[in-house]
Amino acid sequence: MNETIVTLRSATKTFEGGLVTALDDVSLEIERGSFVSITGPSGSGKTTLLNIVGAMDVPDSGEVLIDGSPVESSADLDAIRAEKIGFIFQMHNLIPVLTARQNVEIPMLPRPLSSGERRERALGLLDEVKLRDRADSSVRGLSGGERQRVAIARALANSPPLLLADEPTGNLDSNTGLEIMEMLHEQRRRTSAALILVTHNEVLCEGADQHIRMQDGRIA
Ligand code: ADP
Ligand code: MG
């Protein structure tokens, strides 16, 4: 098995018809199972970098390999994302009218699982994040920390080798934020996924195997 889960070679991404260079000739390698933190001022390219590493977007030029497969065009993105990536956003992005369990089941829908199998797997994942007793609660009725735990369970639905988190604790009080990070690390260890964390909070970067500091679209 390849020990590198993500490779970027000279990735460049511009917006506004080339006026804004969000990512400027960035190369990096991320080891399977590692914890990578990304910090840097607002506008330095952190989200753009995460989007490219997470198959949400492709660079204008340069090479991206995820789990050994080249990401060559936007046509490749959906399949790679479904199989390889779990994303946790600042604003959890859950579907509010669905229950916790239904939200966790969504990434599994394209897979050949029976509804019973999906249900059992979702309940197991909710158990991992200590929310099994809230499985049938509407997401609307959950606290911010509980919603983020559902988002973690959802991200793990297809056992991805790569977990990406963009300011996952940005909307939480600091104690709840630490709890969420503890849970993310626990699941990272359990599933051997790599975790790439974008944050403004240096405390959350402690223990990172690799620390990436972005500045003007480059790794500082
Ligand atoms: P960060 O996450 O570090 O705040 P971003 O990656 O969001 O930085 O943005 C990097 C630069 O690219 C910024 O100048 C931002 O305005 C610009 N940018 C990012 N996404 C877009 C977009 N979809 N359209 C236009 N400009 C964008
Ligand atoms: Mg950002």
mmCIF file with all atom_site columns, N, CA, C and O in Angstrom, residues 5 29-39 161-165 168 181-182 184-186 188-189 192-199 201-212:
data_model
loop_
_atom_site.group_PDB
_atom_site.id
_atom_site.type_symbol
_atom_site.label_atom_id
_atom_site.label_alt_id
_atom_site.label_comp_id
_atom_site.label_asym_id
_atom_site.label_entity_id
_atom_site.label_seq_id
_atom_site.pdbx_PDB_ins_code
_atom_site.Cartn_x
_atom_site.Cartn_y
_atom_site.Cartn_z
_atom_site.occupancy
_atom_site.B_iso_or_equiv
_atom_site.pdbx_formal_charge
_atom_site.auth_seq_id
_atom_site.auth_comp_id
_atom_site.auth_asym_id
_atom_site.auth_atom_id
_atom_site.pdbx_PDB_model_num
ATOM 1   N N  . ILE A 1 5   ? -0.938  9.509  1.068  1.00 0.00 ? 5   ILE A N  1
ATOM 2   C CA . ILE A 1 5   ? -2.362  9.539  0.727  1.00 0.00 ? 5   ILE A CA 1
ATOM 3   C C  . ILE A 1 5   ? -2.683  10.697 -0.231 1.00 0.00 ? 5   ILE A C  1
ATOM 4   O O  . ILE A 1 5   ? -3.576  10.581 -1.067 1.00 0.00 ? 5   ILE A O  1
ATOM 5   N N  . GLU A 1 29  ? 3.254   16.574 0.305  1.00 0.00 ? 29  GLU A N  1
ATOM 6   C CA . GLU A 1 29  ? 2.902   15.157 0.437  1.00 0.00 ? 29  GLU A CA 1
ATOM 7   C C  . GLU A 1 29  ? 2.319   14.940 1.813  1.00 0.00 ? 29  GLU A C  1
ATOM 8   O O  . GLU A 1 29  ? 2.823   15.476 2.795  1.00 0.00 ? 29  GLU A O  1
ATOM 9   N N  . ILE A 1 30  ? 1.254   14.168 1.865  1.00 0.00 ? 30  ILE A N  1
ATOM 10  C CA . ILE A 1 30  ? 0.632   13.859 3.154  1.00 0.00 ? 30  ILE A CA 1
ATOM 11  C C  . ILE A 1 30  ? 0.648   12.356 3.362  1.00 0.00 ? 30  ILE A C  1
ATOM 12  O O  . ILE A 1 30  ? 0.238   11.582 2.488  1.00 0.00 ? 30  ILE A O  1
ATOM 13  N N  . GLU A 1 31  ? 1.166   11.968 4.511  1.00 0.00 ? 31  GLU A N  1
ATOM 14  C CA . GLU A 1 31  ? 1.289   10.546 4.841  1.00 0.00 ? 31  GLU A CA 1
ATOM 15  C C  . GLU A 1 31  ? -0.040  9.979  5.307  1.00 0.00 ? 31  GLU A C  1
ATOM 16  O O  . GLU A 1 31  ? -0.785  10.642 6.040  1.00 0.00 ? 31  GLU A O  1
ATOM 17  N N  . ARG A 1 32  ? -0.285  8.746  4.912  1.00 0.00 ? 32  ARG A N  1
ATOM 18  C CA . ARG A 1 32  ? -1.458  8.025  5.374  1.00 0.00 ? 32  ARG A CA 1
ATOM 19  C C  . ARG A 1 32  ? -1.524  8.037  6.912  1.00 0.00 ? 32  ARG A C  1
ATOM 20  O O  . ARG A 1 32  ? -0.522  7.819  7.585  1.00 0.00 ? 32  ARG A O  1
ATOM 21  N N  . GLY A 1 33  ? -2.684  8.328  7.455  1.00 0.00 ? 33  GLY A N  1
ATOM 22  C CA . GLY A 1 33  ? -2.879  8.257  8.910  1.00 0.00 ? 33  GLY A CA 1
ATOM 23  C C  . GLY A 1 33  ? -2.320  9.415  9.707  1.00 0.00 ? 33  GLY A C  1
ATOM 24  O O  . GLY A 1 33  ? -2.448  9.439  10.935 1.00 0.00 ? 33  GLY A O  1
ATOM 25  N N  . SER A 1 34  ? -1.705  10.395 9.032  1.00 0.00 ? 34  SER A N  1
ATOM 26  C CA . SER A 1 34  ? -1.055  11.471 9.792  1.00 0.00 ? 34  SER A CA 1
ATOM 27  C C  . SER A 1 34  ? -2.039  12.581 10.142 1.00 0.00 ? 34  SER A C  1
ATOM 28  O O  . SER A 1 34  ? -3.144  12.666 9.612  1.00 0.00 ? 34  SER A O  1
ATOM 29  N N  . PHE A 1 35  ? -1.607  13.438 11.037 1.00 0.00 ? 35  PHE A N  1
ATOM 30  C CA . PHE A 1 35  ? -2.371  14.623 11.434 1.00 0.00 ? 35  PHE A CA 1
ATOM 31  C C  . PHE A 1 35  ? -1.628  15.842 10.898 1.00 0.00 ? 35  PHE A C  1
ATOM 32  O O  . PHE A 1 35  ? -0.471  16.074 11.242 1.00 0.00 ? 35  PHE A O  1
ATOM 33  N N  . VAL A 1 36  ? -2.299  16.579 10.023 1.00 0.00 ? 36  VAL A N  1
ATOM 34  C CA . VAL A 1 36  ? -1.694  17.741 9.374  1.00 0.00 ? 36  VAL A CA 1
ATOM 35  C C  . VAL A 1 36  ? -2.511  18.974 9.725  1.00 0.00 ? 36  VAL A C  1
ATOM 36  O O  . VAL A 1 36  ? -3.733  18.976 9.562  1.00 0.00 ? 36  VAL A O  1
ATOM 37  N N  . SER A 1 37  ? -1.852  20.014 10.223 1.00 0.00 ? 37  SER A N  1
ATOM 38  C CA . SER A 1 37  ? -2.580  21.248 10.511 1.00 0.00 ? 37  SER A CA 1
ATOM 39  C C  . SER A 1 37  ? -2.212  22.302 9.483  1.00 0.00 ? 37  SER A C  1
ATOM 40  O O  . SER A 1 37  ? -1.083  22.336 8.980  1.00 0.00 ? 37  SER A O  1
ATOM 41  N N  . ILE A 1 38  ? -3.186  23.133 9.149  1.00 0.00 ? 38  ILE A N  1
ATOM 42  C CA . ILE A 1 38  ? -2.970  24.231 8.203  1.00 0.00 ? 38  ILE A CA 1
ATOM 43  C C  . ILE A 1 38  ? -3.430  25.522 8.869  1.00 0.00 ? 38  ILE A C  1
ATOM 44  O O  . ILE A 1 38  ? -4.591  25.627 9.293  1.00 0.00 ? 38  ILE A O  1
ATOM 45  N N  . THR A 1 39  ? -2.522  26.477 8.990  1.00 0.00 ? 39  THR A N  1
ATOM 46  C CA . THR A 1 39  ? -2.884  27.786 9.535  1.00 0.00 ? 39  THR A CA 1
ATOM 47  C C  . THR A 1 39  ? -2.439  28.857 8.539  1.00 0.00 ? 39  THR A C  1
ATOM 48  O O  . THR A 1 39  ? -1.774  28.553 7.547  1.00 0.00 ? 39  THR A O  1
ATOM 49  N N  . PRO A 1 161 ? -10.112 7.278  3.712  1.00 0.00 ? 161 PRO A N  1
ATOM 50  C CA . PRO A 1 161 ? -8.739  7.350  4.219  1.00 0.00 ? 161 PRO A CA 1
ATOM 51  C C  . PRO A 1 161 ? -8.297  8.786  4.524  1.00 0.00 ? 161 PRO A C  1
ATOM 52  O O  . PRO A 1 161 ? -7.198  8.993  5.023  1.00 0.00 ? 161 PRO A O  1
ATOM 53  N N  . LEU A 1 162 ? -9.161  9.755  4.230  1.00 0.00 ? 162 LEU A N  1
ATOM 54  C CA . LEU A 1 162 ? -8.784  11.160 4.381  1.00 0.00 ? 162 LEU A CA 1
ATOM 55  C C  . LEU A 1 162 ? -9.950  11.932 5.004  1.00 0.00 ? 162 LEU A C  1
ATOM 56  O O  . LEU A 1 162 ? -11.056 11.946 4.460  1.00 0.00 ? 162 LEU A O  1
ATOM 57  N N  . LEU A 1 163 ? -9.674  12.551 6.156  1.00 0.00 ? 163 LEU A N  1
ATOM 58  C CA . LEU A 1 163 ? -10.678 13.402 6.804  1.00 0.00 ? 163 LEU A CA 1
ATOM 59  C C  . LEU A 1 163 ? -10.203 14.844 6.721  1.00 0.00 ? 163 LEU A C  1
ATOM 60  O O  . LEU A 1 163 ? -9.078  15.145 7.119  1.00 0.00 ? 163 LEU A O  1
ATOM 61  N N  . LEU A 1 164 ? -11.067 15.720 6.210  1.00 0.00 ? 164 LEU A N  1
ATOM 62  C CA . LEU A 1 164 ? -10.692 17.121 6.069  1.00 0.00 ? 164 LEU A CA 1
ATOM 63  C C  . LEU A 1 164 ? -11.624 17.966 6.916  1.00 0.00 ? 164 LEU A C  1
ATOM 64  O O  . LEU A 1 164 ? -12.850 17.805 6.853  1.00 0.00 ? 164 LEU A O  1
ATOM 65  N N  . ALA A 1 165 ? -11.059 18.876 7.685  1.00 0.00 ? 165 ALA A N  1
ATOM 66  C CA . ALA A 1 165 ? -11.879 19.694 8.572  1.00 0.00 ? 165 ALA A CA 1
ATOM 67  C C  . ALA A 1 165 ? -11.472 21.157 8.437  1.00 0.00 ? 165 ALA A C  1
ATOM 68  O O  . ALA A 1 165 ? -10.308 21.500 8.648  1.00 0.00 ? 165 ALA A O  1
ATOM 69  N N  . PRO A 1 168 ? -13.449 23.294 12.140 1.00 0.00 ? 168 PRO A N  1
ATOM 70  C CA . PRO A 1 168 ? -14.605 22.526 12.626 1.00 0.00 ? 168 PRO A CA 1
ATOM 71  C C  . PRO A 1 168 ? -15.102 22.992 13.990 1.00 0.00 ? 168 PRO A C  1
ATOM 72  O O  . PRO A 1 168 ? -16.226 22.676 14.366 1.00 0.00 ? 168 PRO A O  1
ATOM 73  N N  . MET A 1 181 ? -12.521 18.021 18.869 1.00 0.00 ? 181 MET A N  1
ATOM 74  C CA . MET A 1 181 ? -11.193 17.653 18.365 1.00 0.00 ? 181 MET A CA 1
ATOM 75  C C  . MET A 1 181 ? -10.760 16.297 18.920 1.00 0.00 ? 181 MET A C  1
ATOM 76  O O  . MET A 1 181 ? -10.182 15.484 18.208 1.00 0.00 ? 181 MET A O  1
ATOM 77  N N  . GLU A 1 182 ? -11.036 16.074 20.198 1.00 0.00 ? 182 GLU A N  1
ATOM 78  C CA . GLU A 1 182 ? -10.671 14.799 20.829 1.00 0.00 ? 182 GLU A CA 1
ATOM 79  C C  . GLU A 1 182 ? -11.370 13.649 20.079 1.00 0.00 ? 182 GLU A C  1
ATOM 80  O O  . GLU A 1 182 ? -10.773 12.627 19.769 1.00 0.00 ? 182 GLU A O  1
ATOM 81  N N  . LEU A 1 184 ? -12.479 13.718 16.966 1.00 0.00 ? 184 LEU A N  1
ATOM 82  C CA . LEU A 1 184 ? -11.905 13.584 15.620 1.00 0.00 ? 184 LEU A CA 1
ATOM 83  C C  . LEU A 1 184 ? -10.618 12.756 15.672 1.00 0.00 ? 184 LEU A C  1
ATOM 84  O O  . LEU A 1 184 ? -10.399 11.873 14.842 1.00 0.00 ? 184 LEU A O  1
ATOM 85  N N  . HIS A 1 185 ? -9.775  13.052 16.667 1.00 0.00 ? 185 HIS A N  1
ATOM 86  C CA . HIS A 1 185 ? -8.512  12.308 16.782 1.00 0.00 ? 185 HIS A CA 1
ATOM 87  C C  . HIS A 1 185 ? -8.753  10.843 17.120 1.00 0.00 ? 185 HIS A C  1
ATOM 88  O O  . HIS A 1 185 ? -8.069  9.960  16.606 1.00 0.00 ? 185 HIS A O  1
ATOM 89  N N  . GLU A 1 186 ? -9.752  10.603 17.985 1.00 0.00 ? 186 GLU A N  1
ATOM 90  C CA . GLU A 1 186 ? -10.084 9.227  18.341 1.00 0.00 ? 186 GLU A CA 1
ATOM 91  C C  . GLU A 1 186 ? -10.501 8.448  17.083 1.00 0.00 ? 186 GLU A C  1
ATOM 92  O O  . GLU A 1 186 ? -10.068 7.319  16.861 1.00 0.00 ? 186 GLU A O  1
ATOM 93  N N  . ARG A 1 188 ? -9.791  9.247  14.005 1.00 0.00 ? 188 ARG A N  1
ATOM 94  C CA . ARG A 1 188 ? -8.628  9.151  13.116 1.00 0.00 ? 188 ARG A CA 1
ATOM 95  C C  . ARG A 1 188 ? -7.788  7.934  13.491 1.00 0.00 ? 188 ARG A C  1
ATOM 96  O O  . ARG A 1 188 ? -7.384  7.143  12.625 1.00 0.00 ? 188 ARG A O  1
ATOM 97  N N  . ARG A 1 189 ? -7.546  7.765  14.785 1.00 0.00 ? 189 ARG A N  1
ATOM 98  C CA . ARG A 1 189 ? -6.749  6.616  15.225 1.00 0.00 ? 189 ARG A CA 1
ATOM 99  C C  . ARG A 1 189 ? -7.480  5.306  14.948 1.00 0.00 ? 189 ARG A C  1
ATOM 100 O O  . ARG A 1 189 ? -6.886  4.341  14.484 1.00 0.00 ? 189 ARG A O  1
ATOM 101 N N  . SER A 1 192 ? -7.521  4.854  11.081 1.00 0.00 ? 192 SER A N  1
ATOM 102 C CA . SER A 1 192 ? -6.235  5.093  10.399 1.00 0.00 ? 192 SER A CA 1
ATOM 103 C C  . SER A 1 192 ? -6.358  6.079  9.249  1.00 0.00 ? 192 SER A C  1
ATOM 104 O O  . SER A 1 192 ? -5.577  6.035  8.301  1.00 0.00 ? 192 SER A O  1
ATOM 105 N N  . ALA A 1 193 ? -7.339  6.973  9.308  1.00 0.00 ? 193 ALA A N  1
ATOM 106 C CA . ALA A 1 193 ? -7.456  8.026  8.292  1.00 0.00 ? 193 ALA A CA 1
ATOM 107 C C  . ALA A 1 193 ? -6.461  9.146  8.611  1.00 0.00 ? 193 ALA A C  1
ATOM 108 O O  . ALA A 1 193 ? -6.115  9.359  9.771  1.00 0.00 ? 193 ALA A O  1
ATOM 109 N N  . ALA A 1 194 ? -6.023  9.837  7.577  1.00 0.00 ? 194 ALA A N  1
ATOM 110 C CA . ALA A 1 194 ? -5.258  11.071 7.801  1.00 0.00 ? 194 ALA A CA 1
ATOM 111 C C  . ALA A 1 194 ? -6.261  12.184 8.102  1.00 0.00 ? 194 ALA A C  1
ATOM 112 O O  . ALA A 1 194 ? -7.370  12.191 7.561  1.00 0.00 ? 194 ALA A O  1
ATOM 113 N N  . LEU A 1 195 ? -5.869  13.109 8.979  1.00 0.00 ? 195 LEU A N  1
ATOM 114 C CA . LEU A 1 195 ? -6.731  14.246 9.307  1.00 0.00 ? 195 LEU A CA 1
ATOM 115 C C  . LEU A 1 195 ? -6.015  15.530 8.919  1.00 0.00 ? 195 LEU A C  1
ATOM 116 O O  . LEU A 1 195 ? -4.888  15.772 9.365  1.00 0.00 ? 195 LEU A O  1
ATOM 117 N N  . ILE A 1 196 ? -6.654  16.312 8.076  1.00 0.00 ? 196 ILE A N  1
ATOM 118 C CA . ILE A 1 196 ? -6.101  17.617 7.711  1.00 0.00 ? 196 ILE A CA 1
ATOM 119 C C  . ILE A 1 196 ? -7.026  18.672 8.300  1.00 0.00 ? 196 ILE A C  1
ATOM 120 O O  . ILE A 1 196 ? -8.215  18.732 7.977  1.00 0.00 ? 196 ILE A O  1
ATOM 121 N N  . LEU A 1 197 ? -6.470  19.480 9.182  1.00 0.00 ? 197 LEU A N  1
ATOM 122 C CA . LEU A 1 197 ? -7.257  20.444 9.948  1.00 0.00 ? 197 LEU A CA 1
ATOM 123 C C  . LEU A 1 197 ? -6.839  21.866 9.594  1.00 0.00 ? 197 LEU A C  1
ATOM 124 O O  . LEU A 1 197 ? -5.673  22.225 9.719  1.00 0.00 ? 197 LEU A O  1
ATOM 125 N N  . VAL A 1 198 ? -7.795  22.678 9.151  1.00 0.00 ? 198 VAL A N  1
ATOM 126 C CA . VAL A 1 198 ? -7.551  24.111 8.982  1.00 0.00 ? 198 VAL A CA 1
ATOM 127 C C  . VAL A 1 198 ? -8.097  24.806 10.219 1.00 0.00 ? 198 VAL A C  1
ATOM 128 O O  . VAL A 1 198 ? -9.244  24.586 10.607 1.00 0.00 ? 198 VAL A O  1
ATOM 129 N N  . THR A 1 199 ? -7.272  25.617 10.865 1.00 0.00 ? 199 THR A N  1
ATOM 130 C CA . THR A 1 199 ? -7.734  26.300 12.067 1.00 0.00 ? 199 THR A CA 1
ATOM 131 C C  . THR A 1 199 ? -6.961  27.593 12.315 1.00 0.00 ? 199 THR A C  1
ATOM 132 O O  . THR A 1 199 ? -5.847  27.766 11.830 1.00 0.00 ? 199 THR A O  1
ATOM 133 N N  . ASN A 1 201 ? -6.690  28.303 15.522 1.00 0.00 ? 201 ASN A N  1
ATOM 134 C CA . ASN A 1 201 ? -6.351  28.055 16.916 1.00 0.00 ? 201 ASN A CA 1
ATOM 135 C C  . ASN A 1 201 ? -5.091  27.186 17.023 1.00 0.00 ? 201 ASN A C  1
ATOM 136 O O  . ASN A 1 201 ? -5.123  25.988 16.789 1.00 0.00 ? 201 ASN A O  1
ATOM 137 N N  . GLU A 1 202 ? -3.978  27.824 17.407 1.00 0.00 ? 202 GLU A N  1
ATOM 138 C CA . GLU A 1 202 ? -2.684  27.121 17.469 1.00 0.00 ? 202 GLU A CA 1
ATOM 139 C C  . GLU A 1 202 ? -2.733  25.928 18.434 1.00 0.00 ? 202 GLU A C  1
ATOM 140 O O  . GLU A 1 202 ? -2.042  24.935 18.226 1.00 0.00 ? 202 GLU A O  1
ATOM 141 N N  . VAL A 1 203 ? -3.557  26.050 19.483 1.00 0.00 ? 203 VAL A N  1
ATOM 142 C CA . VAL A 1 203 ? -3.643  24.967 20.474 1.00 0.00 ? 203 VAL A CA 1
ATOM 143 C C  . VAL A 1 203 ? -4.077  23.661 19.813 1.00 0.00 ? 203 VAL A C  1
ATOM 144 O O  . VAL A 1 203 ? -3.588  22.581 20.147 1.00 0.00 ? 203 VAL A O  1
ATOM 145 N N  . LEU A 1 204 ? -4.981  23.783 18.827 1.00 0.00 ? 204 LEU A N  1
ATOM 146 C CA . LEU A 1 204 ? -5.515  22.582 18.171 1.00 0.00 ? 204 LEU A CA 1
ATOM 147 C C  . LEU A 1 204 ? -4.488  21.931 17.246 1.00 0.00 ? 204 LEU A C  1
ATOM 148 O O  . LEU A 1 204 ? -4.668  20.808 16.804 1.00 0.00 ? 204 LEU A O  1
ATOM 149 N N  . CYS A 1 205 ? -3.400  22.666 16.956 1.00 0.00 ? 205 CYS A N  1
ATOM 150 C CA . CYS A 1 205 ? -2.358  22.128 16.060 1.00 0.00 ? 205 CYS A CA 1
ATOM 151 C C  . CYS A 1 205 ? -1.326  21.304 16.823 1.00 0.00 ? 205 CYS A C  1
ATOM 152 O O  . CYS A 1 205 ? -0.468  20.676 16.206 1.00 0.00 ? 205 CYS A O  1
ATOM 153 N N  . GLU A 1 206 ? -1.401  21.332 18.154 1.00 0.00 ? 206 GLU A N  1
ATOM 154 C CA . GLU A 1 206 ? -0.400  20.612 18.943 1.00 0.00 ? 206 GLU A CA 1
ATOM 155 C C  . GLU A 1 206 ? -0.417  19.136 18.597 1.00 0.00 ? 206 GLU A C  1
ATOM 156 O O  . GLU A 1 206 ? -1.479  18.544 18.442 1.00 0.00 ? 206 GLU A O  1
ATOM 157 N N  . GLY A 1 207 ? 0.767   18.565 18.464 1.00 0.00 ? 207 GLY A N  1
ATOM 158 C CA . GLY A 1 207 ? 0.867   17.144 18.152 1.00 0.00 ? 207 GLY A CA 1
ATOM 159 C C  . GLY A 1 207 ? 0.758   16.828 16.670 1.00 0.00 ? 207 GLY A C  1
ATOM 160 O O  . GLY A 1 207 ? 0.764   15.658 16.294 1.00 0.00 ? 207 GLY A O  1
ATOM 161 N N  . ALA A 1 208 ? 0.662   17.866 15.829 1.00 0.00 ? 208 ALA A N  1
ATOM 162 C CA . ALA A 1 208 ? 0.557   17.606 14.387 1.00 0.00 ? 208 ALA A CA 1
ATOM 163 C C  . ALA A 1 208 ? 1.842   16.963 13.869 1.00 0.00 ? 208 ALA A C  1
ATOM 164 O O  . ALA A 1 208 ? 2.942   17.333 14.284 1.00 0.00 ? 208 ALA A O  1
ATOM 165 N N  . ASP A 1 209 ? 1.711   15.990 12.963 1.00 0.00 ? 209 ASP A N  1
ATOM 166 C CA . ASP A 1 209 ? 2.878   15.372 12.327 1.00 0.00 ? 209 ASP A CA 1
ATOM 167 C C  . ASP A 1 209 ? 3.484   16.318 11.302 1.00 0.00 ? 209 ASP A C  1
ATOM 168 O O  . ASP A 1 209 ? 4.672   16.240 10.987 1.00 0.00 ? 209 ASP A O  1
ATOM 169 N N  . GLN A 1 210 ? 2.631   17.179 10.758 1.00 0.00 ? 210 GLN A N  1
ATOM 170 C CA . GLN A 1 210 ? 3.094   18.121 9.734  1.00 0.00 ? 210 GLN A CA 1
ATOM 171 C C  . GLN A 1 210 ? 2.301   19.409 9.933  1.00 0.00 ? 210 GLN A C  1
ATOM 172 O O  . GLN A 1 210 ? 1.073   19.369 10.058 1.00 0.00 ? 210 GLN A O  1
ATOM 173 N N  . HIS A 1 211 ? 3.009   20.521 9.981  1.00 0.00 ? 211 HIS A N  1
ATOM 174 C CA . HIS A 1 211 ? 2.319   21.794 10.142 1.00 0.00 ? 211 HIS A CA 1
ATOM 175 C C  . HIS A 1 211 ? 2.563   22.650 8.903  1.00 0.00 ? 211 HIS A C  1
ATOM 176 O O  . HIS A 1 211 ? 3.702   22.915 8.543  1.00 0.00 ? 211 HIS A O  1
ATOM 177 N N  . ILE A 1 212 ? 1.464   23.055 8.248  1.00 0.00 ? 212 ILE A N  1
ATOM 178 C CA . ILE A 1 212 ? 1.580   23.852 7.023  1.00 0.00 ? 212 ILE A CA 1
ATOM 179 C C  . ILE A 1 212 ? 1.107   25.252 7.340  1.00 0.00 ? 212 ILE A C  1
ATOM 180 O O  . ILE A 1 212 ? -0.018  25.451 7.819  1.00 0.00 ? 212 ILE A O  1
#
